[in-house]
Coordinates of C-alpha atoms in Angstrom, one line a residue:
M1214 CA 17.9 9.9 -0.1
I1215 CA 16.7 7.3 2.4
E1216 CA 19.1 4.5 2.7
L1217 CA 17.1 1.3 2.5
T1218 CA 20.2 -0.8 2.2
N1219 CA 20.4 -0.5 6.0
Y1220 CA 18.4 -3.7 6.2
G1221 CA 15.4 -1.7 5.0
F1222 CA 14.8 0.4 8.1
V1223 CA 13.9 4.1 8.3
R1224 CA 14.0 5.9 11.7
V1225 CA 11.0 8.1 12.6
G1226 CA 10.3 10.3 15.6
S1227 CA 7.3 11.5 17.6
A1228 CA 8.1 14.8 19.3
V1229 CA 6.2 16.4 22.2
P1230 CA 7.7 19.8 23.0
E1231 CA 7.3 21.9 26.1
M1232 CA 4.9 24.7 25.2
K1233 CA 3.0 27.8 26.2
V1234 CA -0.3 28.7 24.7
A1235 CA -0.1 31.6 22.2
D1236 CA 3.7 32.1 22.8
C1237 CA 5.0 31.3 19.3
S1238 CA 8.6 32.4 20.1
F1239 CA 8.8 30.1 23.1
N1240 CA 7.2 27.2 21.3
S1241 CA 9.4 27.5 18.2
E1242 CA 12.5 27.4 20.4
K1243 CA 11.3 24.2 22.1
I1244 CA 10.5 22.7 18.7
L1245 CA 13.9 23.6 17.4
E1246 CA 15.5 21.9 20.4
L1247 CA 13.7 18.7 19.5
M1248 CA 14.6 19.1 15.8
E1249 CA 18.3 19.2 16.8
K1250 CA 17.8 16.2 19.1
A1251 CA 16.1 14.3 16.2
V1252 CA 19.0 15.1 13.9
E1253 CA 21.4 13.7 16.6
Q1254 CA 19.4 10.5 16.8
K1255 CA 19.2 10.3 12.9
A1256 CA 15.4 10.4 12.7
Y1257 CA 14.6 10.8 9.0
I1258 CA 11.0 12.0 9.7
T1259 CA 9.9 13.7 13.0
V1260 CA 6.3 14.6 13.7
F1261 CA 5.2 17.3 16.1
P1262 CA 1.8 17.9 17.6
E1263 CA -1.2 19.7 16.0
L1264 CA -0.9 23.5 16.1
C1265 CA 2.4 23.1 18.0
I1266 CA 3.6 26.6 17.0
T1267 CA 0.7 28.5 18.5
G1268 CA -0.8 25.9 20.8
Y1269 CA -4.2 24.1 20.3
T1270 CA -6.2 25.9 23.0
C1271 CA -5.8 29.5 21.8
G1272 CA -9.5 29.8 21.4
D1273 CA -10.6 33.1 19.9
L1274 CA -7.0 34.2 19.7
F1275 CA -7.0 32.3 16.4
G1276 CA -9.0 35.3 15.1
Q1277 CA -6.2 37.7 15.9
Q1278 CA -3.9 38.7 13.1
M1279 CA -1.1 39.2 15.6
L1280 CA -1.1 35.5 16.6
L1281 CA -1.2 34.4 13.0
C1282 CA 1.7 36.7 12.0
A1283 CA 3.7 35.5 15.0
A1284 CA 3.1 31.9 13.9
L1285 CA 4.4 32.7 10.4
D1286 CA 7.5 34.3 11.8
A1287 CA 8.1 31.3 14.0
L1288 CA 7.6 29.0 11.0
D1289 CA 10.1 31.0 9.0
M1290 CA 12.7 30.7 11.8
L1291 CA 12.2 26.9 11.9
R1292 CA 12.3 26.7 8.1
K1293 CA 15.6 28.5 8.0
A1294 CA 17.0 26.4 10.8
S1295 CA 16.2 23.2 8.9
S1296 CA 18.5 24.3 6.1
K1297 CA 21.4 22.8 8.0
W1298 CA 19.9 19.3 7.9
N1299 CA 18.6 16.7 5.4
N1300 CA 16.0 15.4 7.9
V1301 CA 12.3 16.0 7.5
F1302 CA 10.1 17.7 10.1
V1303 CA 6.3 17.9 10.2
V1304 CA 5.0 20.9 12.3
G1305 CA 1.5 22.4 12.8
L1306 CA 0.1 25.9 12.7
P1307 CA -3.0 27.9 11.7
L1308 CA -2.7 29.2 8.2
I1309 CA -4.9 31.5 6.1
I1310 CA -5.4 30.1 2.6
D1311 CA -7.6 31.8 0.1
Q1312 CA -9.2 34.0 2.8
Q1313 CA -10.0 31.0 5.0
L1314 CA -8.3 29.7 8.2
F1315 CA -7.1 26.1 8.2
N1316 CA -5.5 23.9 10.8
C1317 CA -2.4 22.7 8.9
G1318 CA 0.5 20.3 9.0
L1319 CA 3.6 21.5 7.1
V1320 CA 6.6 19.5 5.9
L1321 CA 10.1 21.2 6.3
Q1322 CA 13.3 20.0 4.8
Q1323 CA 16.6 21.7 4.0
G1324 CA 15.2 25.2 4.5
H1325 CA 12.2 24.5 2.3
I1326 CA 8.4 24.0 2.9
L1327 CA 7.6 21.1 0.7
G1328 CA 3.8 20.9 1.3
V1329 CA 0.9 22.0 3.4
V1330 CA -1.8 19.6 4.5
P1331 CA -5.0 21.0 6.1
K1332 CA -7.0 19.0 8.6
R1333 CA -9.8 17.3 6.7
Y1334 CA -12.4 16.7 9.4
I1335 CA -13.1 19.4 12.0
P1336 CA -14.6 18.2 15.3
N1337 CA -17.5 20.2 16.7
Y1338 CA -19.0 18.1 19.5
N1339 CA -18.7 17.7 23.3
E1340 CA -15.6 19.7 24.3
F1341 CA -14.5 20.5 20.7
Y1342 CA -15.7 23.5 18.7
E1343 CA -13.0 24.0 16.1
K1344 CA -15.5 25.0 13.5
R1345 CA -15.7 28.3 15.3
W1346 CA -12.3 29.2 13.8
F1347 CA -11.3 26.6 11.2
R1348 CA -12.6 25.4 7.8
E1349 CA -12.4 21.7 6.8
G1350 CA -9.6 20.7 4.5
R1351 CA -12.0 19.3 2.0
D1352 CA -13.4 22.8 1.5
L1353 CA -10.0 24.0 0.2
S1354 CA -10.5 25.4 -3.3
V1355 CA -6.8 25.9 -4.3
D1356 CA -3.9 23.5 -4.7
S1357 CA -1.1 25.8 -3.7
V1358 CA -0.3 28.6 -1.2
R1359 CA 2.3 31.3 -1.4
L1360 CA 4.7 31.4 1.6
F1361 CA 7.9 33.3 1.9
G1362 CA 8.0 34.0 -1.8
Q1363 CA 7.4 30.4 -2.9
D1364 CA 4.3 28.6 -4.2
I1365 CA 3.8 25.6 -2.0
P1366 CA 1.6 22.6 -2.8
C1367 CA -1.3 22.3 -0.4
G1368 CA -4.2 19.9 -0.1
I1369 CA -5.6 16.8 1.6
D1370 CA -4.2 14.6 -1.2
L1371 CA -0.5 15.0 -0.8
I1372 CA 1.9 12.1 -0.5
F1373 CA 5.6 12.8 0.1
Q1374 CA 8.2 10.4 -1.4
D1375 CA 12.0 10.2 -1.7
K1376 CA 13.2 10.9 -5.2
N1377 CA 15.4 7.8 -5.4
T1378 CA 13.5 5.6 -3.0
P1379 CA 9.8 6.3 -3.7
E1380 CA 8.8 3.2 -1.7
A1381 CA 9.6 5.1 1.5
S1382 CA 6.7 7.6 1.2
F1383 CA 4.7 9.2 3.9
A1384 CA 1.5 11.2 4.3
I1385 CA -0.2 13.4 6.9
E1386 CA -3.5 13.5 8.7
L1387 CA -4.5 15.6 11.8
C1388 CA -6.1 14.4 15.0
E1389 CA -9.8 13.9 14.3
D1390 CA -9.0 12.5 10.9
M1391 CA -7.8 9.3 12.6
W1392 CA -11.0 8.9 14.5
M1393 CA -13.3 8.9 11.4
A1394 CA -14.9 5.8 10.0
V1395 CA -12.7 6.1 6.9
P1396 CA -9.5 8.0 7.9
P1397 CA -7.7 9.9 5.2
S1398 CA -4.6 7.8 6.0
S1399 CA -6.5 4.8 4.5
I1400 CA -6.7 6.5 1.1
H1401 CA -3.0 7.6 1.5
A1402 CA -2.0 4.0 2.2
L1403 CA -3.9 2.8 -0.9
N1404 CA -1.9 5.4 -2.9
G1405 CA 1.4 4.2 -1.6
A1406 CA 2.2 5.9 1.7
V1407 CA 3.9 3.4 4.1
I1408 CA 4.5 5.9 6.9
L1409 CA 1.4 7.7 8.2
C1410 CA 1.9 10.8 10.3
N1411 CA -0.7 12.3 12.7
L1412 CA -0.3 15.7 14.3
S1413 CA -2.8 15.7 17.2
A1414 CA -4.0 17.5 20.2
S1415 CA -6.1 14.8 21.9
N1416 CA -7.2 15.6 25.4
E1417 CA -7.2 13.1 28.3
I1418 CA -10.4 11.6 29.7
V1419 CA -10.9 8.2 31.4
G1420 CA -9.9 5.4 29.1
K1421 CA -9.0 7.6 26.1
H1422 CA -5.3 6.9 26.0
E1423 CA -6.0 3.1 25.7
Y1424 CA -8.4 3.8 22.9
R1425 CA -5.7 5.9 21.1
E1426 CA -3.4 2.9 21.3
I1427 CA -6.1 0.7 19.8
L1428 CA -6.6 3.2 16.9
V1429 CA -2.9 3.4 16.1
K1430 CA -2.6 -0.4 16.3
S1431 CA -5.6 -1.0 14.1
Q1432 CA -4.9 1.7 11.5
S1433 CA -1.3 0.7 11.1
G1434 CA -2.5 -2.9 10.8
R1435 CA -5.2 -2.3 8.3
C1436 CA -3.0 0.0 6.2
I1437 CA 0.1 -2.3 6.5
A1438 CA 2.0 0.8 7.5
A1439 CA 3.9 2.6 10.2
Y1440 CA 1.9 5.2 12.2
V1441 CA 3.6 8.1 13.9
Y1442 CA 1.4 9.9 16.3
A1443 CA 2.3 13.1 18.3
S1444 CA -0.1 14.7 20.6
A1445 CA 0.0 18.0 22.5
G1446 CA 1.6 18.2 26.0
V1447 CA 0.6 19.4 29.4
G1448 CA 1.3 23.1 28.5
E1449 CA -2.1 23.1 26.7
S1450 CA -3.9 22.4 30.0
T1451 CA -4.9 26.0 30.7
T1452 CA -8.6 25.4 30.5
D1453 CA -10.9 22.7 31.8
L1454 CA -9.3 20.3 29.3
V1455 CA -6.3 18.1 30.3
F1456 CA -3.6 17.2 27.8
G1457 CA -1.0 14.5 28.5
G1458 CA 1.5 14.6 25.6
H1459 CA 0.9 11.2 24.2
G1460 CA 3.4 10.1 21.5
I1461 CA 2.9 6.7 19.9
I1462 CA 4.8 4.9 17.1
G1463 CA 3.1 1.8 15.6
E1464 CA 3.9 -0.6 12.9
Y1465 CA 1.6 -3.1 11.2
G1466 CA -0.6 -3.7 14.2
S1467 CA 2.1 -3.4 16.9
I1468 CA 3.1 -0.5 19.2
L1469 CA 6.9 0.1 19.0
G1470 CA 7.0 2.7 21.7
Q1471 CA 5.1 5.5 23.6
T1472 CA 6.1 8.6 25.4
Q1473 CA 5.5 9.1 29.1
R1474 CA 2.3 11.0 29.6
F1475 CA 2.0 14.2 31.8
R1476 CA 5.7 15.1 31.7
K1477 CA 6.3 18.8 31.8
D1478 CA 9.6 18.7 29.8
S1479 CA 10.0 17.9 26.1
Q1480 CA 10.2 14.3 24.8
L1481 CA 11.3 12.7 21.7
L1482 CA 10.4 9.1 20.9
T1483 CA 12.1 7.3 18.0
A1484 CA 11.7 3.9 16.4
D1485 CA 13.1 2.1 13.3
I1486 CA 10.5 1.2 10.7
D1487 CA 11.0 -1.9 8.5
V1488 CA 9.8 -0.3 5.3
C1489 CA 10.9 -3.3 3.2
K1490 CA 8.8 -5.6 5.3
L1491 CA 5.8 -3.4 4.9
I1492 CA 6.1 -3.3 1.2
R1493 CA 6.6 -7.0 1.0
E1494 CA 3.5 -7.6 3.2
R1495 CA 1.4 -5.4 0.9
V1496 CA 2.6 -7.3 -2.2
N1497 CA 1.7 -10.6 -0.5
A1498 CA -1.8 -9.3 0.6
T1499 CA -3.3 -9.4 -2.9
S1500 CA -6.6 -7.9 -1.6
F1501 CA -4.8 -4.9 -0.1
T1502 CA -5.6 -2.6 -3.1
Q1503 CA -9.2 -3.8 -3.5
T1504 CA -11.5 -0.9 -2.6
D1505 CA -14.6 1.0 -3.6
L1506 CA -13.1 4.2 -2.1
P1507 CA -12.1 7.0 -4.5
R1508 CA -8.3 7.1 -4.9
K1509 CA -6.6 10.4 -5.6
S1510 CA -3.2 11.7 -4.7
R1511 CA -0.4 14.1 -5.7
K1512 CA 3.1 12.9 -5.2
I1513 CA 5.5 15.5 -3.8
Q1514 CA 9.2 14.7 -4.0
L1515 CA 11.4 15.2 -1.0
L1516 CA 14.8 16.9 -1.6
E1517 CA 17.6 14.6 -2.7
V1518 CA 20.1 14.0 0.1
P1519 CA 23.0 11.7 0.7
P1520 CA 22.3 8.4 2.5
Q1521 CA 22.5 8.5 6.3
P1522 CA 23.2 5.1 7.8
I1523 CA 21.3 4.3 11.0
E1524 CA 23.5 3.6 14.0

């Protein structure tokens, strides 16, 4: 379980692995290296970039069964590797569900996949044309997917919470979701999520990294939450797009830390989130839960683990 007796703090991580487009074996090894580093640094939740197992800029390779099968093999390797640890990891890959392809974030812990969250909003403007390959998460017609012999909860309404410390719950959105007028994380926060995770592949254009900071600041502030953002690194820059590997951790309107952009090697950013303070602020803000937005969620329990004190 999460040990909130450590002054109410939970350590989170934003990971930006070195990567090669469509090389799932290479990418999964680099992800595993950062998973091991996150365990060493006692990060309870570590977030990786969008489609980090395959790469975001695979283009029409997303239509190739060979790539999708390689991604599943890499996921299985990471799943088995996570059996050694109690820590939680959020990774991204393309996944066929009910004969449709979705851009998904998956939660790994102790050798298990605890949930699958598809990207709700798919960009299809300017340099983005994801609708060529992916369906929107709100089009998903099933609430579970079978992976490695297990039925795994899937959907845009999942919130993950510790069995013994449900206050320390988290939820997932992917890249474009954060840029919407009403991000899914707003609904997640109203349903109790205090740590909001974003798997992203946001490219670099003039002024965009400053705007990303503003978005993380404002969303963490409005939601009275922590926001863990991990974006794809420079290995994605094989087309006319440029990616910088921007990791950001925000808390209640403040930026706690950022990665160095345009580094070729892997990076792991960690920060300690004051969960107890966030819960207290939500209780004090009596208008926090007042909304006309529809509120719906499914609570997924994390596996029970012994407390790990932060050092």
